[in-house]
Coordinates of C-alpha atoms in Angstrom, one line a residue:
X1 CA 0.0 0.0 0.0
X2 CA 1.2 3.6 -1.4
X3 CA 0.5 6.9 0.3
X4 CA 0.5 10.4 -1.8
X5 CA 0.4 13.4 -0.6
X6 CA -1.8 16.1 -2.4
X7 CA 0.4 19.7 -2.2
X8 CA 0.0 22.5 -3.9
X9 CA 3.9 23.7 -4.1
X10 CA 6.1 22.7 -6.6
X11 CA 9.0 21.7 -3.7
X12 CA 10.4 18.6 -3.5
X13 CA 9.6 16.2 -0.1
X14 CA 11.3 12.6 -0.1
X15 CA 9.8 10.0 -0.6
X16 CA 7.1 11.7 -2.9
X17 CA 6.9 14.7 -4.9
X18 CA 2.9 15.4 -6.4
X19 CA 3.7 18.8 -7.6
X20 CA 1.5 21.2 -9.0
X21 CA 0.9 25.3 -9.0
X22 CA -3.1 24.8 -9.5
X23 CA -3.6 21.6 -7.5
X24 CA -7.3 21.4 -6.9
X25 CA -6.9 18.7 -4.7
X26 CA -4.4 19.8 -1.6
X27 CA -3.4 18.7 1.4
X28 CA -4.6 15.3 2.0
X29 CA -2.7 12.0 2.2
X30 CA -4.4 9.2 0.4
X31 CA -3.8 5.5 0.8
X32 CA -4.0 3.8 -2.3
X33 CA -4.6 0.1 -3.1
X34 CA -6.6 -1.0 -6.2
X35 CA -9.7 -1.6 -5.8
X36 CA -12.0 -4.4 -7.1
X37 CA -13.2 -3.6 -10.4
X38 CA -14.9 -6.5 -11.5
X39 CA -18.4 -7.6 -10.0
X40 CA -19.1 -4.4 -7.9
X41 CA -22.7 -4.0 -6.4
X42 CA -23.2 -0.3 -5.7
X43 CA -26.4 0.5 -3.3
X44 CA -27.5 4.3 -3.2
X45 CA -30.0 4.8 -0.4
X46 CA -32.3 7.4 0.0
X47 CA -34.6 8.8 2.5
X48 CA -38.1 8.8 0.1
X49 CA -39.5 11.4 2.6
X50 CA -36.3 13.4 2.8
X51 CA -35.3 12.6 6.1
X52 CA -31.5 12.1 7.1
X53 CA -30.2 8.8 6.0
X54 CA -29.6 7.2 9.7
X55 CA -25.8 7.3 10.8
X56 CA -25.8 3.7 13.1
X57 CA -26.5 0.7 10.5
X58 CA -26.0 -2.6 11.2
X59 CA -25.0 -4.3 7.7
X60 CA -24.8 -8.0 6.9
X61 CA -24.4 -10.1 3.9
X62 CA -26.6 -13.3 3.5
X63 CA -27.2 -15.8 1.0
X64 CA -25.3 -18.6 -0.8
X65 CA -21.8 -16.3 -1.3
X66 CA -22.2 -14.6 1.0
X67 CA -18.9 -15.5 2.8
X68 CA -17.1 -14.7 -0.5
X69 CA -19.2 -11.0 -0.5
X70 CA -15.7 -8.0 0.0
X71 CA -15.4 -4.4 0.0
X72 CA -13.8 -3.0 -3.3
X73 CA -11.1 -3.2 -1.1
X74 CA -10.8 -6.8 -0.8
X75 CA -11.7 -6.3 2.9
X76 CA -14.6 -7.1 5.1
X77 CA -15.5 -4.0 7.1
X78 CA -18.4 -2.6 4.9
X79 CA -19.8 0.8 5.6
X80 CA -22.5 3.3 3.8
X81 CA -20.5 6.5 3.3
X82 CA -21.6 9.5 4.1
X83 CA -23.2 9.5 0.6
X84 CA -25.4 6.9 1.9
X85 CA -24.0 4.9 -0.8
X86 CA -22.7 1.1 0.2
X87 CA -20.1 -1.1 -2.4
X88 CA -19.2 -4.1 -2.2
X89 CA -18.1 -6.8 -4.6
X90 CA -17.2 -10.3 -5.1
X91 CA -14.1 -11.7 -4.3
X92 CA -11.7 -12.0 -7.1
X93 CA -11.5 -15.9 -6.8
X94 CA -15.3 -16.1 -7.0
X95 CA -17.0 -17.4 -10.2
X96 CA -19.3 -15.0 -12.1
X97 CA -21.2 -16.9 -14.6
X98 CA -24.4 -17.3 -16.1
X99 CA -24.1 -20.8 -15.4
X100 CA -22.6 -20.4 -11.8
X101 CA -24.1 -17.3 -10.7
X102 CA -22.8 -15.3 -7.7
X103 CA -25.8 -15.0 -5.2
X104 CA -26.1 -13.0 -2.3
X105 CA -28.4 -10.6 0.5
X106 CA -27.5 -7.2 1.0
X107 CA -29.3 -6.4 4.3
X108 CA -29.0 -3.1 6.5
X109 CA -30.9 -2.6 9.4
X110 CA -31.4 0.6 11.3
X111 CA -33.7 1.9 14.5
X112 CA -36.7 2.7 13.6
X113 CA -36.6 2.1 9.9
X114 CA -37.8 -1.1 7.8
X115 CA -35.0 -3.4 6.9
X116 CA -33.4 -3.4 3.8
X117 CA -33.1 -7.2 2.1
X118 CA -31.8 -7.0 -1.1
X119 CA -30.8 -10.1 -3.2
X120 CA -28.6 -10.1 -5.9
X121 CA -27.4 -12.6 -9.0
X122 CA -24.2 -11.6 -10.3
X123 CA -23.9 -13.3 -14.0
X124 CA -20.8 -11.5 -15.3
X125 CA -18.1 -8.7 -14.4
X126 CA -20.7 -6.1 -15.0
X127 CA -21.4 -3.1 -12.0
X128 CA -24.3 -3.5 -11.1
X129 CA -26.1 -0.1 -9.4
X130 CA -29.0 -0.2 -7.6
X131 CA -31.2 2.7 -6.1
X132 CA -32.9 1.7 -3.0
X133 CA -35.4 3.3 -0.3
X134 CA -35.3 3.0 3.2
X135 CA -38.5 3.7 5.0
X136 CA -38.8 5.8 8.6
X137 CA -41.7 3.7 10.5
X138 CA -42.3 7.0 12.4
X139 CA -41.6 10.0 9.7
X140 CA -42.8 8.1 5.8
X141 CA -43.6 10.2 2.7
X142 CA -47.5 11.2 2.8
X143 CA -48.5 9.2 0.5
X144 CA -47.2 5.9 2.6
X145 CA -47.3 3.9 5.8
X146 CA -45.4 1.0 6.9
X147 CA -45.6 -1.9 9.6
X148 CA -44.0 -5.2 10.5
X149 CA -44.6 -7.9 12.7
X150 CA -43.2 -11.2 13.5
X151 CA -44.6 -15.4 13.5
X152 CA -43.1 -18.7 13.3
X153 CA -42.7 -21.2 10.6
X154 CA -41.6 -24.7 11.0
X155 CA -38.5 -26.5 9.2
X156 CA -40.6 -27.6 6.3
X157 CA -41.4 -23.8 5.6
X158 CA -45.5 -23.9 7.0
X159 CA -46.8 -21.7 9.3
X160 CA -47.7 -21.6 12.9
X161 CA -50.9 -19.8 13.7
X162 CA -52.3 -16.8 11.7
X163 CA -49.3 -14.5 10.8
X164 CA -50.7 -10.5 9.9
X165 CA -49.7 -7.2 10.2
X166 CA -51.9 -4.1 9.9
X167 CA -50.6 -0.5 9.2
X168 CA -51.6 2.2 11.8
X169 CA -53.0 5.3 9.5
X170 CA -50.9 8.7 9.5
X171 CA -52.4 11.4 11.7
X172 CA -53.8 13.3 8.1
X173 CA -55.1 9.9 7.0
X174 CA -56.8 7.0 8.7
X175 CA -56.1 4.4 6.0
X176 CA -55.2 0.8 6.8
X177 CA -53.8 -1.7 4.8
X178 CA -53.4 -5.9 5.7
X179 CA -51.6 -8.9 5.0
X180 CA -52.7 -11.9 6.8
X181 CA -51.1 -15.6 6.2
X182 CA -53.5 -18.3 7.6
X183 CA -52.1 -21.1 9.3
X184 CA -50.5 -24.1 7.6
X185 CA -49.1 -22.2 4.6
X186 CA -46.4 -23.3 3.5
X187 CA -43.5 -20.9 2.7
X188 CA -40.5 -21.7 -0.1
X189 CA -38.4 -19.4 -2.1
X190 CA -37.1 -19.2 -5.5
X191 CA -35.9 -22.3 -5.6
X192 CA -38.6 -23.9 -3.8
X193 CA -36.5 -24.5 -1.2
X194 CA -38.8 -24.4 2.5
X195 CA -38.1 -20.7 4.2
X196 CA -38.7 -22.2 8.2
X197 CA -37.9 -20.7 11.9
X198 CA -38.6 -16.8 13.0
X199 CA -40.2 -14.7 10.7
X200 CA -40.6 -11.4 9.8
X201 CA -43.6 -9.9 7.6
X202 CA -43.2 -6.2 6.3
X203 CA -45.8 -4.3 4.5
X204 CA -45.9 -1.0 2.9
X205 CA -49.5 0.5 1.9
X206 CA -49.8 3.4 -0.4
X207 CA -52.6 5.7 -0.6
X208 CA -54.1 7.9 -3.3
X209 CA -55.2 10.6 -0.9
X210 CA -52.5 13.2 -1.6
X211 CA -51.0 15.0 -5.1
X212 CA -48.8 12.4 -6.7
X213 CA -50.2 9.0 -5.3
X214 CA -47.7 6.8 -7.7
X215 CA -44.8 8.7 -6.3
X216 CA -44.3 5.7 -4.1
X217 CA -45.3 2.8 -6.1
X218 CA -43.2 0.6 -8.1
X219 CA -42.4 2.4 -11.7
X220 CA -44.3 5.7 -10.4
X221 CA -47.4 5.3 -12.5
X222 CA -45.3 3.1 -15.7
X223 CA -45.8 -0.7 -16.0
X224 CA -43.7 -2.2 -18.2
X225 CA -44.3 -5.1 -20.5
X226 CA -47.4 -6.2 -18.8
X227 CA -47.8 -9.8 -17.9
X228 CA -51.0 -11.3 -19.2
X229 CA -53.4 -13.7 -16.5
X230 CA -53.1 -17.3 -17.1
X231 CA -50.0 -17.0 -19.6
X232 CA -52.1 -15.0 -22.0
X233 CA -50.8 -12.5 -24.2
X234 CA -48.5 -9.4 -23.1
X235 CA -50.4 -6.6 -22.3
X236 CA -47.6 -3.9 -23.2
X237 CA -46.8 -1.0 -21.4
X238 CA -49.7 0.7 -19.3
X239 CA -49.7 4.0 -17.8
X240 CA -51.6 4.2 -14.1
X241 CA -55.0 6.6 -15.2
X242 CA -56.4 6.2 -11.6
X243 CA -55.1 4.3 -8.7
X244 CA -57.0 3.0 -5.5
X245 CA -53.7 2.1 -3.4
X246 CA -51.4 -0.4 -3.7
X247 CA -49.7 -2.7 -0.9
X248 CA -46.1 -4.3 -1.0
X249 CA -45.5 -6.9 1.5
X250 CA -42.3 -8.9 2.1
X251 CA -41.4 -12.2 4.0
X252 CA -37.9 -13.5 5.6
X253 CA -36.4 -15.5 8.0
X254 CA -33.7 -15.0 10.6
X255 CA -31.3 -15.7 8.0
X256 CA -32.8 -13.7 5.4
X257 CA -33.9 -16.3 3.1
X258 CA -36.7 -14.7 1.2
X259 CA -40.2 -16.0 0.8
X260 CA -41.2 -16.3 -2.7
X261 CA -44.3 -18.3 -3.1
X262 CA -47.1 -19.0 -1.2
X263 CA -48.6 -22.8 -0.9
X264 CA -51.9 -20.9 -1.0
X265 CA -53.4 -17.6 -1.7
X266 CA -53.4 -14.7 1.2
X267 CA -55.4 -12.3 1.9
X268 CA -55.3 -8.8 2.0
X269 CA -57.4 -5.1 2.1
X270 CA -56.6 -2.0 2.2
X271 CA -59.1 1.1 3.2
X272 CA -59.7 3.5 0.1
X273 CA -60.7 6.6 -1.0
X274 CA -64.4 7.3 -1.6
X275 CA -63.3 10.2 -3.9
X276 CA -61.8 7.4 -6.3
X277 CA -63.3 7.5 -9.6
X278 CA -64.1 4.6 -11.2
X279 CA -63.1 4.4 -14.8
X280 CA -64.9 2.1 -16.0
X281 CA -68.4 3.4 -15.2
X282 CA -67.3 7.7 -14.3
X283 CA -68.2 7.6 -11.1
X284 CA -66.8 7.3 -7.5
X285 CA -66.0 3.6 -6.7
X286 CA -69.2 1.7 -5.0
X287 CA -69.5 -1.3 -3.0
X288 CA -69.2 -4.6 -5.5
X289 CA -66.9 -2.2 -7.8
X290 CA -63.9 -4.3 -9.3
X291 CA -60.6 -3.0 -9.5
X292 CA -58.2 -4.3 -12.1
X293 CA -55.0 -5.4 -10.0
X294 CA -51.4 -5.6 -11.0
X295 CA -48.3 -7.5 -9.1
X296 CA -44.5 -6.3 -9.5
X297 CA -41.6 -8.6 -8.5
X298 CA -38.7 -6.3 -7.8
X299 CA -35.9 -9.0 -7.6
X300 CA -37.2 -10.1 -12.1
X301 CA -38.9 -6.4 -12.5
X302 CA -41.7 -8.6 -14.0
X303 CA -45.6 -7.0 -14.1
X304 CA -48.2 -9.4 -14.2
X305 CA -51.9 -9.0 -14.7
X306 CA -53.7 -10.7 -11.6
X307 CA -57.4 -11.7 -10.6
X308 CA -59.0 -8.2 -9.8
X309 CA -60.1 -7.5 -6.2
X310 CA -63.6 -6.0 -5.0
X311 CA -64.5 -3.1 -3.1
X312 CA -66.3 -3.9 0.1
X313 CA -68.2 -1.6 2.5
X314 CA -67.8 -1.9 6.4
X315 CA -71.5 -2.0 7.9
X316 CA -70.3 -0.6 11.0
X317 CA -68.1 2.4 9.5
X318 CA -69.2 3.0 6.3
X319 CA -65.7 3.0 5.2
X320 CA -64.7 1.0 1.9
X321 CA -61.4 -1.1 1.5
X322 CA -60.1 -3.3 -1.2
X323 CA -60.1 -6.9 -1.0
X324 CA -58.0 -9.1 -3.4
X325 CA -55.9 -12.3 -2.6
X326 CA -52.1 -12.8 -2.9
X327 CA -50.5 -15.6 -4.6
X328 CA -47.0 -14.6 -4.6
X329 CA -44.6 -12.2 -2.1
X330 CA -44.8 -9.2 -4.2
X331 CA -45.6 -5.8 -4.5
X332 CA -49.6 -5.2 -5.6
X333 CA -51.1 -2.5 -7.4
X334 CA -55.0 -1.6 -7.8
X335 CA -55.6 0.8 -10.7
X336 CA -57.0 1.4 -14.2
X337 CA -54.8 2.2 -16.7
X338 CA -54.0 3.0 -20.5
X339 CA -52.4 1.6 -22.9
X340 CA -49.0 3.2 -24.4
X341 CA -46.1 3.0 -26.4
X342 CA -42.9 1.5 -25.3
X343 CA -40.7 3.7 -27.4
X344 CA -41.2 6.6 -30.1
X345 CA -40.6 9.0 -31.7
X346 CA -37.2 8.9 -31.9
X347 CA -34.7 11.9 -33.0
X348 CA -31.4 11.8 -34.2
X349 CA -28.9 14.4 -34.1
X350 CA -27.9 15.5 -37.6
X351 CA -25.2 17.8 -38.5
X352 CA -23.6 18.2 -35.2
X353 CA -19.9 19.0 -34.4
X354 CA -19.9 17.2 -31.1
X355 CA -17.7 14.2 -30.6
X356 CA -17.3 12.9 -27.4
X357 CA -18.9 15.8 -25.7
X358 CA -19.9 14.8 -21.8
X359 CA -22.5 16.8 -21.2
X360 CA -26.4 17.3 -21.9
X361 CA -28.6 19.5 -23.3
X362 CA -31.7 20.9 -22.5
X363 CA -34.4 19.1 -25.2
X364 CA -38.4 20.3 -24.5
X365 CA -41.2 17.6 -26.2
X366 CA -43.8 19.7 -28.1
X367 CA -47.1 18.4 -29.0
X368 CA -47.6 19.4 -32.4
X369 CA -51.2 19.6 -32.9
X370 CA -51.4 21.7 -29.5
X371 CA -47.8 23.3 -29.3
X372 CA -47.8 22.6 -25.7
X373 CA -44.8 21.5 -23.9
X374 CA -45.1 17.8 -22.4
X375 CA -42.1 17.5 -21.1
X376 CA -38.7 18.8 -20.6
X377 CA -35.3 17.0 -19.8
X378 CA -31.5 16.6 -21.1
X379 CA -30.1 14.6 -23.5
X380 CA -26.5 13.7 -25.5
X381 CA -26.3 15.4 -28.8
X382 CA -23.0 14.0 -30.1
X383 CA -23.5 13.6 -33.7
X384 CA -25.7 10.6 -35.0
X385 CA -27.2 10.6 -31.7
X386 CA -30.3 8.9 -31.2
X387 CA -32.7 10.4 -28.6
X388 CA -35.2 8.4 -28.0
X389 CA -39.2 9.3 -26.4
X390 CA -40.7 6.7 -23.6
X391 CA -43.7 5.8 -22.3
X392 CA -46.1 8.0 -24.2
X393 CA -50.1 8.0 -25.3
X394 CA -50.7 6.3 -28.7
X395 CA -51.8 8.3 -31.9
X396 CA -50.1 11.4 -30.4
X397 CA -47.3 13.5 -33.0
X398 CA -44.7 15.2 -30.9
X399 CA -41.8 17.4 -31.8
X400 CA -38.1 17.4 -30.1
X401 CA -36.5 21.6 -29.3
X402 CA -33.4 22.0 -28.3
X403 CA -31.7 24.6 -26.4
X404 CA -28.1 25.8 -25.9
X405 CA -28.2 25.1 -22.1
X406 CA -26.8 22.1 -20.7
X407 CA -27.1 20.2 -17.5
X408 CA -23.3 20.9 -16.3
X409 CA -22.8 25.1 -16.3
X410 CA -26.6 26.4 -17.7
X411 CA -26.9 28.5 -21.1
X412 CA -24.2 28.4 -23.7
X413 CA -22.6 31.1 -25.2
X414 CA -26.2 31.5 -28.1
X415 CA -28.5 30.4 -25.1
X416 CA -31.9 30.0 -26.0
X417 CA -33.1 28.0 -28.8
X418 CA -31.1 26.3 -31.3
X419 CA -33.2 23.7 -33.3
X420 CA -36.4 22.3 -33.9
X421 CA -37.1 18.9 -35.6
X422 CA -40.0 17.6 -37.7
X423 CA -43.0 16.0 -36.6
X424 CA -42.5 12.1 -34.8
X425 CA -45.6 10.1 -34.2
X426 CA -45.8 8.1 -30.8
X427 CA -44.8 4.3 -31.4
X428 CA -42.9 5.1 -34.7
X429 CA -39.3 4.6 -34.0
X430 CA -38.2 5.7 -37.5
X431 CA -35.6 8.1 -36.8
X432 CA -36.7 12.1 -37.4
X433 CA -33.9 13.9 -37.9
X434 CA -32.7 17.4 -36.0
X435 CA -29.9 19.6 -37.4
X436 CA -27.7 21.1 -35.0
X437 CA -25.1 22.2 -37.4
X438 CA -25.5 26.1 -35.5
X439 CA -24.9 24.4 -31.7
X440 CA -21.2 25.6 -31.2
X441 CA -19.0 23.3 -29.0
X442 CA -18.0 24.4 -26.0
X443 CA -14.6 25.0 -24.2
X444 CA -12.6 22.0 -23.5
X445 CA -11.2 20.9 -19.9
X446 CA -8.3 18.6 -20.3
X447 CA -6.7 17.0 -16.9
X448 CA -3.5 14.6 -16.7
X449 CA -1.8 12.7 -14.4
X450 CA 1.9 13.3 -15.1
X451 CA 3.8 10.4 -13.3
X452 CA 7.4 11.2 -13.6
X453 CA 10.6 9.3 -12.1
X454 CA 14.2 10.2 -10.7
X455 CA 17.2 9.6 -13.4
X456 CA 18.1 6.2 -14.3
X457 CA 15.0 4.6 -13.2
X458 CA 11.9 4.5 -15.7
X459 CA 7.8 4.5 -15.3
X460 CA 6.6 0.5 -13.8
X461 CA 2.9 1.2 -15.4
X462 CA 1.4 -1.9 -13.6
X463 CA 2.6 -0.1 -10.3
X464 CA 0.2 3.1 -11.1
X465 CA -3.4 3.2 -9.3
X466 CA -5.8 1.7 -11.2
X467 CA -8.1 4.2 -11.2
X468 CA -8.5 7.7 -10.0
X469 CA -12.3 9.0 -9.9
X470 CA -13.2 12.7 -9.9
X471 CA -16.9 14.5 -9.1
X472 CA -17.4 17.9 -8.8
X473 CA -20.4 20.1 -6.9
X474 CA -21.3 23.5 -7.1
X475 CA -19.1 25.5 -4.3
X476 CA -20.8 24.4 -0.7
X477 CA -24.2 22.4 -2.2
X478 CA -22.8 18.8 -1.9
X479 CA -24.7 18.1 -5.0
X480 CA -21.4 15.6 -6.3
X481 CA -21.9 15.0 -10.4
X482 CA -19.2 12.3 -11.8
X483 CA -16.6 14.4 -13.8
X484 CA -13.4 12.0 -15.3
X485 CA -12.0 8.6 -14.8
X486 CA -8.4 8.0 -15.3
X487 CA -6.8 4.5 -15.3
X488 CA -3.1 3.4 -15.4
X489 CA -3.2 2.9 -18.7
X490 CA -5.3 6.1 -20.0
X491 CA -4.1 9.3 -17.7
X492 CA -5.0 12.2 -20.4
X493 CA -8.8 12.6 -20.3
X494 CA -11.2 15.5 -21.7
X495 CA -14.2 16.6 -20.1
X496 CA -16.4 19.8 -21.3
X497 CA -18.3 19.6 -17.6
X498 CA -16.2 22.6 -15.9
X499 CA -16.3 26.4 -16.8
X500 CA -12.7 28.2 -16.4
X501 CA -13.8 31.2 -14.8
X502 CA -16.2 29.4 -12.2
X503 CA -15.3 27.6 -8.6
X504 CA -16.2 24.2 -7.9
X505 CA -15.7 21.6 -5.1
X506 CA -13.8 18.8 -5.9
X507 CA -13.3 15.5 -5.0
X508 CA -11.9 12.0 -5.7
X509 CA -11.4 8.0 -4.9
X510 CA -9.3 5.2 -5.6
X511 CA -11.5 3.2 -4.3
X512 CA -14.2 2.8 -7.0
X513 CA -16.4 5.7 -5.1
X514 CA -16.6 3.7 -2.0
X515 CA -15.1 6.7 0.0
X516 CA -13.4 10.0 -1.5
X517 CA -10.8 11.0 1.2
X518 CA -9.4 13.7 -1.7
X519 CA -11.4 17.1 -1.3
X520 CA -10.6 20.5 -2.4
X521 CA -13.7 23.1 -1.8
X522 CA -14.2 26.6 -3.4
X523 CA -11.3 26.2 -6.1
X524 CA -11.4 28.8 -8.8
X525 CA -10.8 26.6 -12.7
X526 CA -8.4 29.5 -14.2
X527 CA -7.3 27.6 -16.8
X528 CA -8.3 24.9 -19.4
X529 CA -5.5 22.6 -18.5
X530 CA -5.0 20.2 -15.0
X531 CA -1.9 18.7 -14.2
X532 CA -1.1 16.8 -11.6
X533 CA 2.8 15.7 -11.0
X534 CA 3.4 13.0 -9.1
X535 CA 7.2 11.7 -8.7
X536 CA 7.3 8.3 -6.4
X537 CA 10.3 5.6 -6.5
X538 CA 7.3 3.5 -5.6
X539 CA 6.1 3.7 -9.3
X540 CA 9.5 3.3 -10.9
X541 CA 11.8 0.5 -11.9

């Protein structure tokens, strides 16, 4: 293991020399050992309610491999950072094949919150990235609530007594939602293989009381590449038109071996809104109403159509819930929905003198019969590329803007509008093409790591840090964006991200992102050039 340390003076200190007169990253010594690049699992957490990520997590690995589960530094003290982002990876003598996956259970536990268990299949070298919630019992998003309780299970996987939990409504909502597993179901995962002992049932309800009631549901409001019942026919990709609520439950034992499938169906309800419209028959949802329902299995991302539930009315309440029947551990949606298109239009980028340009530009969707805006967000416009429209209503013709303003330093040096394409039709993924010939490219940022060595010894390249990560972050906002990568093997890289003229926070690993002990805050880019000198005996044969 190496150590540098970051100066900005060009003096000379033995054993290392890192020398540079605009060294945005100062004063720090960094430890470097290469880190695992080959079959990294990253987890980013997040708070959906914006709470603070909790500091004090307990964080185990489960599962077949688990024994064989490393941080990226080949090491077994695994920690979120302060990101709230955990890695880890599989051990370089572990087998990562289709045929031999790499299985294992991410699981993090905190007070107070529901427990993460997250499975994962590695098949190849591939990074795989997951985003994933964690859920305050005590402060959820609005839209939410969230319970757990406990049972029993003997060895052969079937249940001891009834096992349910029941959600206790928010103060500014008195919905419910349960799950209840009768006695003598029998329990088995994936594999079929009998999930026995302690158990542990979590459930998550979601209500359509508040503004954006698929905030919180799997897709927000998109199923994809819907499932028909029975084995029918796909039923494409539907767009949520009205929702009831939906309820995600999950089942584990004291090893986290996941329950998958159920021996027989389970029940479950959950109160809803009397304000729901029906849209089938254009009126608020009655007594005997059906509800088309929908299942998502997170660990496959697989819809499937299911038996719809009904809507019942509580003679001593009044209130009405939703009453369907589980067959699987999944996540379960009641709604109606539309029909729409998978992909299309699709534009591509004509003319342009971008080449390996790294950031985005703004791109508005028109609606050309209406000229109204339906959506706005970034995209690549490196020449020939392809931009490509999701997820919208059928029979619909749409046209792609785009603006000089990009998603790294705002308006260029035209601003405003640049281009405006020809008319696309939802569905159609015939490319339309969008000249850009008038977008000029901007200024250039190039950075290299200049590894130099005394007289009479030369550069030992498989000595060098594999990789040295960068992000950057508007001066005190923490808002960290990925900048460059440089390797051993490629230390000159480009990046059009940066304005000289501007300051920035900057920060970088060697770790693969696991932890960034480099930091330099409120540094002023003065020129389009970084170089960083590093002289070290270490490096040199």
């Amino acid at each position: 293991m190496m150590t540098i340390r970051f100066g900005c003076c060009c003096l000379v200190a033995l054993p290392v020399v890192l020398s540079t007169c605009q060294n945005p990253l100062e004063g720090v010594v960094l430890k470097i050992k290469d880190p695992i690049q080959q079959g990294v699992v990253e987890c980013r957490f997040y708070d959906p309610a914006g709470n603070p990520l909790p500091n004090v997590n307990e964080i185990i690995m489960a599962g077949p491999d688990s024994k064989q589960v490393v941080t990226t530094l080949n090491t077994n003290r695994f920690r979120i950072n302060a990101d709230g982002n955990l890695l880890v990876a599989a051990s370089p003598l572990a087998s990562l094949t289709a045929q031999t996956p790499f299985r294992f259970t991410t699981v993090v536990a905190a007070e107070n919150y529901l427990t993460v268990v997250q499975p994962f299949s590695l098949t190849g070298p591939s990074r795989v990235t997951r985003t994933i919630r964690r859920i305050n019992l005590l402060k959820p998003p609005k839209t939410l609530t969230a319970a757990r309780s406990f049972g029993q299970a003997t060895a052969d996987g079937t249940v001891s007594g009834t096992f349910d939990v029941t959600t206790a409504g928010q103060p500014s909502s008195i919905d419910q939602a349960t799950v209840s597993i009768r006695s003598g179901t029998r329990l088995t995962d994936r594999d079929d293989q009998a999930v026995g002992g302690k158990l542990k049932m979590a459930i998550i309800h979601t209500n359509n009381r508040e503004s954006n009631p698929t905030s919180q549901v799997p897709g927000s409001g998109i199923m994809s590449a819907v499932n028909g019942k029975n084995g029918k026919f796909s039923l494409g990709t539907l767009r949520i038109s009205s929702i009831a609520g939906s309820v995600t439950f999950e089942v584990y034992n004291d090893t986290y071996q996941l329950v998958k499938k159920l021996s027989q169906p389970v029940s479950w309800s959950m109160d809803i809104n009397p304000a729901t419209i029906n849209r089938k028959t254009g009126k608020a949802v009655q007594a005997g109403d059906s509800i088309p329902l929908y299942s998502y299995d997170a660990v496959t991302s697989r819809w499937q159509e299911e038996t719809p539930g009904v809507v019942v009315r509580n003679s001593q309440t009044g209130t009405l819930s939703y009453q369907a029947q589980a067959t699987d551990v999944a996540a379960y949606v009641a709604a109606w929905s539309e029909s729409i298109c998978d992909v299309g239009p699709v534009f591509k980028v004509a003319n342009s003198k971008f080449s390996n340009v790294d950031v985005n530009y703004l791109c508005k969707l028109i609606d050309a019969t209406t000229g109204v805006q339906v959506s706005s967000f970034y995209a690549n416009v490196n020449n020939n590329a392809l931009i490509r429209i999701y997820n919208q209503s059928r029979g619909r013709t749409l046209k792609l803007q785009i603006y000089d303003e990009t998603d790294a330093w705002g308006k260029g040096t035209k601003g405003g509008l640049i281009a405006g394409s020809a008319v696309g039709t939802t569905c159609d993924q015939t490319p339309v093409a969008i000249n850009l010939s008038s977008l000029p490219v901007p200024p250039v940022m190039k950075l290299e790591f200049n590894f130099s060595c005394p007289a009479g010894m030369k550069l030992d390249e498989a000595s060098l840090p594999a990789e040295i990560r960068t992000q950057y972050s508007e001066p005190g906002k923490e808002a960290w964006r990925d900048l460059i990568t440089a390797t051993r093997t490629q230390r000159k890289v480009s990046s059009y991200k940066l304005k000289v003229g501007r300051k920035y926070d900057f920060r970088a690993s060697t770790d693969g992102g696991a932890s960034w002990p480099l930091r330099q805050n409120d540094y002023l880019v003065d020129k389009p050039e970084w170089v960083l000198k590093i002289k070290m005996e270490s490096y040199c044969k």
